[in-house]
CSV table of C-alpha atoms in Angstrom, one decimal:
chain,number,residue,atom,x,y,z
A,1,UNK,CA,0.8,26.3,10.7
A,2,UNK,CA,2.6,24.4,13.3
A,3,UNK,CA,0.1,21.5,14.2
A,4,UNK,CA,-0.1,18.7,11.8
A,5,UNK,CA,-1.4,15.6,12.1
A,6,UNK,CA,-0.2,12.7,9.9
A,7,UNK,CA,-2.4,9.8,9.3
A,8,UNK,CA,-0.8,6.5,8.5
A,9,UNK,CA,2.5,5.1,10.1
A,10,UNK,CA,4.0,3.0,7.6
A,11,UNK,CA,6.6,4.1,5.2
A,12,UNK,CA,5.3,6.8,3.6
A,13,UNK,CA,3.6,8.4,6.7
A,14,UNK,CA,6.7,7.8,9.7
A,15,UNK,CA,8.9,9.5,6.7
A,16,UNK,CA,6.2,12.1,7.0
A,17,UNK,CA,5.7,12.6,10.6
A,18,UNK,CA,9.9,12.3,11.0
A,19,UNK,CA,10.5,15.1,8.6
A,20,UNK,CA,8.0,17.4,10.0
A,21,UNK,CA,9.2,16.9,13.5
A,22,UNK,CA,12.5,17.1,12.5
A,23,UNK,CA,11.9,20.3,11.4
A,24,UNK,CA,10.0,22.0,14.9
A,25,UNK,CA,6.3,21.1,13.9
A,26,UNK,CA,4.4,19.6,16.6
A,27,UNK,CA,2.9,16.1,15.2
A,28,UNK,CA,0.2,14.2,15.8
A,29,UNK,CA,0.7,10.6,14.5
A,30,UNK,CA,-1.9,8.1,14.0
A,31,UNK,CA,-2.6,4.3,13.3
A,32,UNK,CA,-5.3,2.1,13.7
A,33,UNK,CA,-3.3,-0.1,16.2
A,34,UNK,CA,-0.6,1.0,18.6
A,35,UNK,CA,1.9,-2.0,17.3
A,36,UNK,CA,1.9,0.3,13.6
A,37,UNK,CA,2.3,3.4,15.4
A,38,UNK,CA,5.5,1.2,17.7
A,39,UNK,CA,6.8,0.1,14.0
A,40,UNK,CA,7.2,4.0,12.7
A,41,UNK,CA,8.6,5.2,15.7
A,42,UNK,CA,11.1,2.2,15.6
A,43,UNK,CA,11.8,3.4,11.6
A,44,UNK,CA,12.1,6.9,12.5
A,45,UNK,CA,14.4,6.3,15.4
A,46,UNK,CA,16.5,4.3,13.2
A,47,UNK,CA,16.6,6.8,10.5
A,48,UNK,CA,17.8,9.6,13.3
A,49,UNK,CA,20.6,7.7,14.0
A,50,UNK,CA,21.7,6.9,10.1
A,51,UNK,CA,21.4,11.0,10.2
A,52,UNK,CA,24.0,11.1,13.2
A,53,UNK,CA,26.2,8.6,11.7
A,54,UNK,CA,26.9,10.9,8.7
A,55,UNK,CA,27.1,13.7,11.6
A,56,UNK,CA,24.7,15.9,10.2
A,57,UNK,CA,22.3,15.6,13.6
A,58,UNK,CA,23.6,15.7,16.9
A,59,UNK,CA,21.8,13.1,19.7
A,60,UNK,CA,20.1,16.0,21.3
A,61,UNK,CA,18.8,17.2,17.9
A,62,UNK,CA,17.4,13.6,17.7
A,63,UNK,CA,15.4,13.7,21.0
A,64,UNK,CA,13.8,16.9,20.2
A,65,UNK,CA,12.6,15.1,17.1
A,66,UNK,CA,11.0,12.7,19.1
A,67,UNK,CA,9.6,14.8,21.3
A,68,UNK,CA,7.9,16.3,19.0
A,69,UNK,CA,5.5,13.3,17.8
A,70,UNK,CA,2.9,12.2,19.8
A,71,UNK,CA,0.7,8.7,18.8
A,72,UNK,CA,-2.8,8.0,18.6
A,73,UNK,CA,-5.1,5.2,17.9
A,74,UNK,CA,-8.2,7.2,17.8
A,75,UNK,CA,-8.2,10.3,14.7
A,76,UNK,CA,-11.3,12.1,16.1
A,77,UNK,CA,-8.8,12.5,19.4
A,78,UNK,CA,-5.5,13.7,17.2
A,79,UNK,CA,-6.9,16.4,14.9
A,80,UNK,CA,-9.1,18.9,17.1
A,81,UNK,CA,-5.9,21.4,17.1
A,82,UNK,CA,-4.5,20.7,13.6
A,83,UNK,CA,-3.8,23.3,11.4
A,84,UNK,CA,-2.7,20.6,8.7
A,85,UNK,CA,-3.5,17.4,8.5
A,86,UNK,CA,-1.7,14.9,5.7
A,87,UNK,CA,-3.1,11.5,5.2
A,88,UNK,CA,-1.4,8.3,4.5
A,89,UNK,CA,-3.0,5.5,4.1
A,90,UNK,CA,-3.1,2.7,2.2
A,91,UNK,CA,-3.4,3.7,-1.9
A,92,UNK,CA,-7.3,3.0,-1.6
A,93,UNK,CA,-10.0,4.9,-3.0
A,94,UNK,CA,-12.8,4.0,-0.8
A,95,UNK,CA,-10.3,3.9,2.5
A,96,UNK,CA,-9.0,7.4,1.6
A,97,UNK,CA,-12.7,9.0,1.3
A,98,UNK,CA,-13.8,7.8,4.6
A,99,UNK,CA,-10.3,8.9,6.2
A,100,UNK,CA,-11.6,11.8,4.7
A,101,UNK,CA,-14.9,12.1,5.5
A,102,UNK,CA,-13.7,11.4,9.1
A,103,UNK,CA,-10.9,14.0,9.0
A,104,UNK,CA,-13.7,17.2,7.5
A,105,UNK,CA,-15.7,16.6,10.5
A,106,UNK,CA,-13.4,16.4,13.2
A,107,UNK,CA,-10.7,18.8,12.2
A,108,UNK,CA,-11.2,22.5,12.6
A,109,UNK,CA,-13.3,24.3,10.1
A,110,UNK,CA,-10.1,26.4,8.9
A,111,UNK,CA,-7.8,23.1,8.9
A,112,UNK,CA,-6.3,22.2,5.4
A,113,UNK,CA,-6.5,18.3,4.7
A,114,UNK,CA,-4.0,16.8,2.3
A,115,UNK,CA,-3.8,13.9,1.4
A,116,UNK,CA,0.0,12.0,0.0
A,117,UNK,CA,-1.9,10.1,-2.9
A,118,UNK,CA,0.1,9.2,-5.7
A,119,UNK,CA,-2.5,8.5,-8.1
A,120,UNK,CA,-6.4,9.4,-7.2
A,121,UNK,CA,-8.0,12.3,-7.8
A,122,UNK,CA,-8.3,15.0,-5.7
A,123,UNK,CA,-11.3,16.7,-6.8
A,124,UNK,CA,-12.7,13.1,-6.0
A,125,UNK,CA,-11.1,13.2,-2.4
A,126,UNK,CA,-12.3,16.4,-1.9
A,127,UNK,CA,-15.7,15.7,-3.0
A,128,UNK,CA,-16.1,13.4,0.6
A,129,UNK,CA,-15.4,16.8,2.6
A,130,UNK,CA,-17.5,19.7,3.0
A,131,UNK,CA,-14.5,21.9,2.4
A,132,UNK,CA,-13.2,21.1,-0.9
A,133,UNK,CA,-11.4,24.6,-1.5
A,134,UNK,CA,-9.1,23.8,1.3
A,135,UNK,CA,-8.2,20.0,-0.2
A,136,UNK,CA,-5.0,19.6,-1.9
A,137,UNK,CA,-2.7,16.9,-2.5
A,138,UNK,CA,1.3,16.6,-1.2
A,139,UNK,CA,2.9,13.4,-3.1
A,140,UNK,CA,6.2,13.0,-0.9
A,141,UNK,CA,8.6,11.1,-2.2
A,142,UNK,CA,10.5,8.1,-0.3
A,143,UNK,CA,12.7,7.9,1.0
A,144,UNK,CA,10.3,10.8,2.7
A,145,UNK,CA,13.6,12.4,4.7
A,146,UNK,CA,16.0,12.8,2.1
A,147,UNK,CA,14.0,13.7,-1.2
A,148,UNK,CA,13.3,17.0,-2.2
A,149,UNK,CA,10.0,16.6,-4.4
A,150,UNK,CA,6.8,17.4,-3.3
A,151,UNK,CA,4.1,16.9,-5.7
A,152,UNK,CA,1.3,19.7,-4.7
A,153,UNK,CA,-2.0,18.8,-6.6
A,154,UNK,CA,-4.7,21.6,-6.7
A,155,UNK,CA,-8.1,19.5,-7.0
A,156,UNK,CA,-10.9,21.7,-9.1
A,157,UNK,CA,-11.8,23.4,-6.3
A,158,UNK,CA,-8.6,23.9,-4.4
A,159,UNK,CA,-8.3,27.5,-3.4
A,160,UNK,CA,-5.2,29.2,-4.1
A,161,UNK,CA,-5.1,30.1,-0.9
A,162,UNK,CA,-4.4,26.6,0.6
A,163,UNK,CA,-2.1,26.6,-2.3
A,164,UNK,CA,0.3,29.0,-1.5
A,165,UNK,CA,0.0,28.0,2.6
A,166,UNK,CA,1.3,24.2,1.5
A,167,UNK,CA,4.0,25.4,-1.1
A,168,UNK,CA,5.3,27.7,1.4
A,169,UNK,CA,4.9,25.2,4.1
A,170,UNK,CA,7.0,22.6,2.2
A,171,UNK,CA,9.8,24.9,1.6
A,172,UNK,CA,10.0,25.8,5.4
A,173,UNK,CA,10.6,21.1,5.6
A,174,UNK,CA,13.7,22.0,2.7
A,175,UNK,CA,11.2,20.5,0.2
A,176,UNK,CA,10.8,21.8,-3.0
A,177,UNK,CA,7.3,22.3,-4.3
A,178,UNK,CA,6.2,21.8,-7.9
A,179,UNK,CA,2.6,22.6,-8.9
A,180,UNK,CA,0.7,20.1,-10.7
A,181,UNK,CA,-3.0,19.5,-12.4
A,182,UNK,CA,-5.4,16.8,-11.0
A,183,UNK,CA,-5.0,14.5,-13.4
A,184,UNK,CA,-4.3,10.4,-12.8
A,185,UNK,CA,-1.3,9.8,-12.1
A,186,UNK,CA,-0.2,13.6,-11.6
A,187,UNK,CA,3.7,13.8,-13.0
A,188,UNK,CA,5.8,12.0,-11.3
A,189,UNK,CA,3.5,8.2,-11.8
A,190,UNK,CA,2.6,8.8,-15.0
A,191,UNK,CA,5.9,8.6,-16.5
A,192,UNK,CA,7.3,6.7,-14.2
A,193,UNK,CA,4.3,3.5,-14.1
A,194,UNK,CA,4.3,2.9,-17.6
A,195,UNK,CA,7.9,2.7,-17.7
A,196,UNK,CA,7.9,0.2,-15.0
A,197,UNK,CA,5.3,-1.6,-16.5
A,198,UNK,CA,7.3,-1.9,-19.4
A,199,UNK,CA,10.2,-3.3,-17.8
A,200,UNK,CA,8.1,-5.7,-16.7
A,201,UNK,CA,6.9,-6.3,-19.9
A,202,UNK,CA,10.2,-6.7,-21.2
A,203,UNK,CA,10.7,-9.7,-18.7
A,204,UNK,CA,7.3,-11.3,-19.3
A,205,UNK,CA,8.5,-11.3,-23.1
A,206,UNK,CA,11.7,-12.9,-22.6
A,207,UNK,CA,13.4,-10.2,-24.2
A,208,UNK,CA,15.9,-10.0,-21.1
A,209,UNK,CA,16.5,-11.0,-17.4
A,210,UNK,CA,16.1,-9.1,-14.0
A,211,UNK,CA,19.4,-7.8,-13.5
A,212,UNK,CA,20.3,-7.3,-17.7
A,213,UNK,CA,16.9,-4.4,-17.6
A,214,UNK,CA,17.9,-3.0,-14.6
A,215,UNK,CA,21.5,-2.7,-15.2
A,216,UNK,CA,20.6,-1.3,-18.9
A,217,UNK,CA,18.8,1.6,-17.4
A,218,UNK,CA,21.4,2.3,-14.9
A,219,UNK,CA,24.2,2.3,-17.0
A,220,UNK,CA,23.2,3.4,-20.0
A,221,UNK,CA,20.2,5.8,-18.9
A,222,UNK,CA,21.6,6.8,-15.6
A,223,UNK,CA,19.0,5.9,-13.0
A,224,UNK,CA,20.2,5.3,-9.8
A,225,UNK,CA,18.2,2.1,-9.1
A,226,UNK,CA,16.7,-0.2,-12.5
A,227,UNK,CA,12.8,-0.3,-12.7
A,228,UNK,CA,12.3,-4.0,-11.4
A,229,UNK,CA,14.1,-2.8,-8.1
A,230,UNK,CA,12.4,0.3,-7.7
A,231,UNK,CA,8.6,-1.6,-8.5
A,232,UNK,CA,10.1,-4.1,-5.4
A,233,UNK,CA,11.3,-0.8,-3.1
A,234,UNK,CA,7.9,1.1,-3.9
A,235,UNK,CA,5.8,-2.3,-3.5
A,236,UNK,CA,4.5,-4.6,-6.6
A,237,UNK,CA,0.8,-3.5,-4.9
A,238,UNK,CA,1.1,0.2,-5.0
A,239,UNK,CA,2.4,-0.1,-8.3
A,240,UNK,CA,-0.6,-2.6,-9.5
A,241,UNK,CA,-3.1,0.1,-7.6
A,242,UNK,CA,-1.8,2.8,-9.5
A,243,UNK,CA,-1.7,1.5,-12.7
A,244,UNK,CA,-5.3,0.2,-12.0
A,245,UNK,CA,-6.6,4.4,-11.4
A,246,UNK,CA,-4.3,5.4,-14.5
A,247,UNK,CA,-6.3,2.8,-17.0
A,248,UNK,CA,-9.6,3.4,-15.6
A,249,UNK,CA,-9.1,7.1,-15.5
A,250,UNK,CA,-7.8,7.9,-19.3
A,251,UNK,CA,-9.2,4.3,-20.6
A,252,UNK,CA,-5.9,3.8,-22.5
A,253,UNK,CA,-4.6,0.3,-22.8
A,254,UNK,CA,-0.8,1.5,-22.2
A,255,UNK,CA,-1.7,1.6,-18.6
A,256,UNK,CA,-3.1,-1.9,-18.6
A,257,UNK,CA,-1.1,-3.6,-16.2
A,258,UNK,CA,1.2,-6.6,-17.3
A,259,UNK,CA,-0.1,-10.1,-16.2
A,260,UNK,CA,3.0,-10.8,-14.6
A,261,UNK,CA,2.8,-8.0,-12.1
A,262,UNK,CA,-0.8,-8.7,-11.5
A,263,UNK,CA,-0.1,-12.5,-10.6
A,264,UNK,CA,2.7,-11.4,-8.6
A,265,UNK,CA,0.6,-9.3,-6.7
A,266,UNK,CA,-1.9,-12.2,-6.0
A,267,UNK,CA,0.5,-14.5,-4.8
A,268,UNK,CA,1.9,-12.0,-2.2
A,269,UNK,CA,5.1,-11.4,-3.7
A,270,UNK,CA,5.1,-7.5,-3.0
A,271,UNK,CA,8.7,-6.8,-3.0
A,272,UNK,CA,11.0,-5.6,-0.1
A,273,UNK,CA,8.0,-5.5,1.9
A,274,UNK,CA,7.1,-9.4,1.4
A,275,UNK,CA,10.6,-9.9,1.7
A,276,UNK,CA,10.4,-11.1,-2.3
A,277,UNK,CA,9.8,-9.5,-5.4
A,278,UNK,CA,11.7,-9.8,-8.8
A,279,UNK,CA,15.0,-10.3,-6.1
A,280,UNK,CA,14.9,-12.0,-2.6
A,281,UNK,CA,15.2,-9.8,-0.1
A,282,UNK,CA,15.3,-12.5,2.7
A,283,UNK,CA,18.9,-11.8,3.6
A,284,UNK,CA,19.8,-8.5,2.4
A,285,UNK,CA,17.1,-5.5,1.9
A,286,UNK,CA,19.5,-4.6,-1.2
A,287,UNK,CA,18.7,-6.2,-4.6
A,288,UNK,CA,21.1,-8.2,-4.5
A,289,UNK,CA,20.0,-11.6,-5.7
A,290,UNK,CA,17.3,-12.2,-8.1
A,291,UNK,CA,14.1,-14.0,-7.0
A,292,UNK,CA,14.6,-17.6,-7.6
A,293,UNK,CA,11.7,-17.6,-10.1
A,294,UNK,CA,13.9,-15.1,-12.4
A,295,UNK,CA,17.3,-16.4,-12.0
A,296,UNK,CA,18.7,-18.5,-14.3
């Protein structure tokens, strides 16, 4: 495989195309407007030269990487030489299963379409294609370019095939691939949402502030970040969407999603990407200071 396609230039999908260039794949990146596609390439540009500040890429090294990803507005356009194709939309059912739907009859017939969903099913994904045996899911982690998880989620009629091609395929990115069941949530969201949502409860109880929950579980449970600034890094909305698949999917009312995240949500405070979320990120993208509606 060395044409992919990425669909979706915001966070998750520039980290995407970036480390796929970065490693000698030709990509095809595309957005529904070219001012999206100008953001990523702006991000992945910047994030290049963070790599060359630490000195482990050289400026030559950084144009290739460039060169290697080419935009587009139109999918139907980017996909008719793909060998893989990785969507990255927007954490939407319905949006993902007409990207989909779009993406079987366009691409070629022996094409593998992935898709970087962190919480919807699969099987359901690949049920809006006409090749569901070569449908699997790759759940990148972000920052895309520095961590090593991929998620790889075999829907019920994933073939082992395509398997094997996207575990091998993620090793050859420095990736390392761990196989997982179609199930909501997968791994990685289903432990790490409900703790979240917890934190959040925690807040919404009273029980302790912002910064006392987060530096808890830093200190004493060793996570790099707390769980009130990694709900504001991944985005209050993507956590809300995937809590919202988790509790319709196994029914259970420990996925239920807290009423404070879900008025947050509403009023647009998303997090680092609203520029507020349980800290204010209006001068400083670190969490820094706590949101003036937490602090006391």
């Amino acid at each position: 495989m060395k044409n992919i396609v990425v669909i979706g230039a915001g966070t998750m999908g520039n980290g995407i195309a970036h480390t796929f260039a970065q490693s000698g794949f030709s990509v095809n990146l595309v957005d529904v407007s070219q001012e999206a596609l100008d953001r990523g390439l702006k991000t992945i540009t910047t994030n290049l030269d963070r790599i060359i500040a630490k000195g482990n890429l050289t400026e030559e090294q950084k144009a290739e990487t460039l060169g290697n990803i080419t935009t587009f507005t139109a999918l139907q356009d980017a996909v008719g030489n793909a060998d893989l194709i990785v969507e990255a939309a927007t954490e939407n059912q319905d949006l993902k299963l007409k990207i989909f739907g779009q993406m079987d009859e366009f691409a070629p017939e022996n094409c593998i379409l992935a898709t970087n969903t962190s919480s919807i099913s699969i099987t359901k994904i690949a049920a809006a294609t006409k090749r569901a045996d070569k449908v699997i899911g790759m759940h990148f982690m972000n920052p895309v370019p520095i961590m090593k998880l991929v998620e790889i989620i075999k829907g019920y009629s994933t073939s082992q095939e395509t398997y094997s091609a996207v575990a091998e395929m993620s090793k050859t990115l420095g990736k390392v691939p761990v196989e997982v069941n179609d199930y909501p949530g997968f791994v990685a969201n289903r432990i790490l949402m409900p703790m979240i949502n917890e934190s959040i409860e925690t807040l919404y109880n009273g029980v302790a502030g912002v910064e006392e929950i987060d530096t808890v579980m830093k200190l004493g449970m060793a996570h790099p970040m707390g769980p009130l600034q990694l709900a504001d890094f991944i985005g209050l909305d993507v956590c809300l969407a995937i809590l919202n698949v988790m509790y319709d999917g196994f029914k259970n009312p420990k996925y239920a999603p807290n009423p404070l995240l879900v008025n947050m949500v509403m009023a647009g405070k998303l997090g680092v990407k609203s520029g507020e979320g349980f800290y204010d990120y209006s001068e400083s993208k670190k969490a820094e200071k706590v949101a003036k509606m937490f602090s006391k």
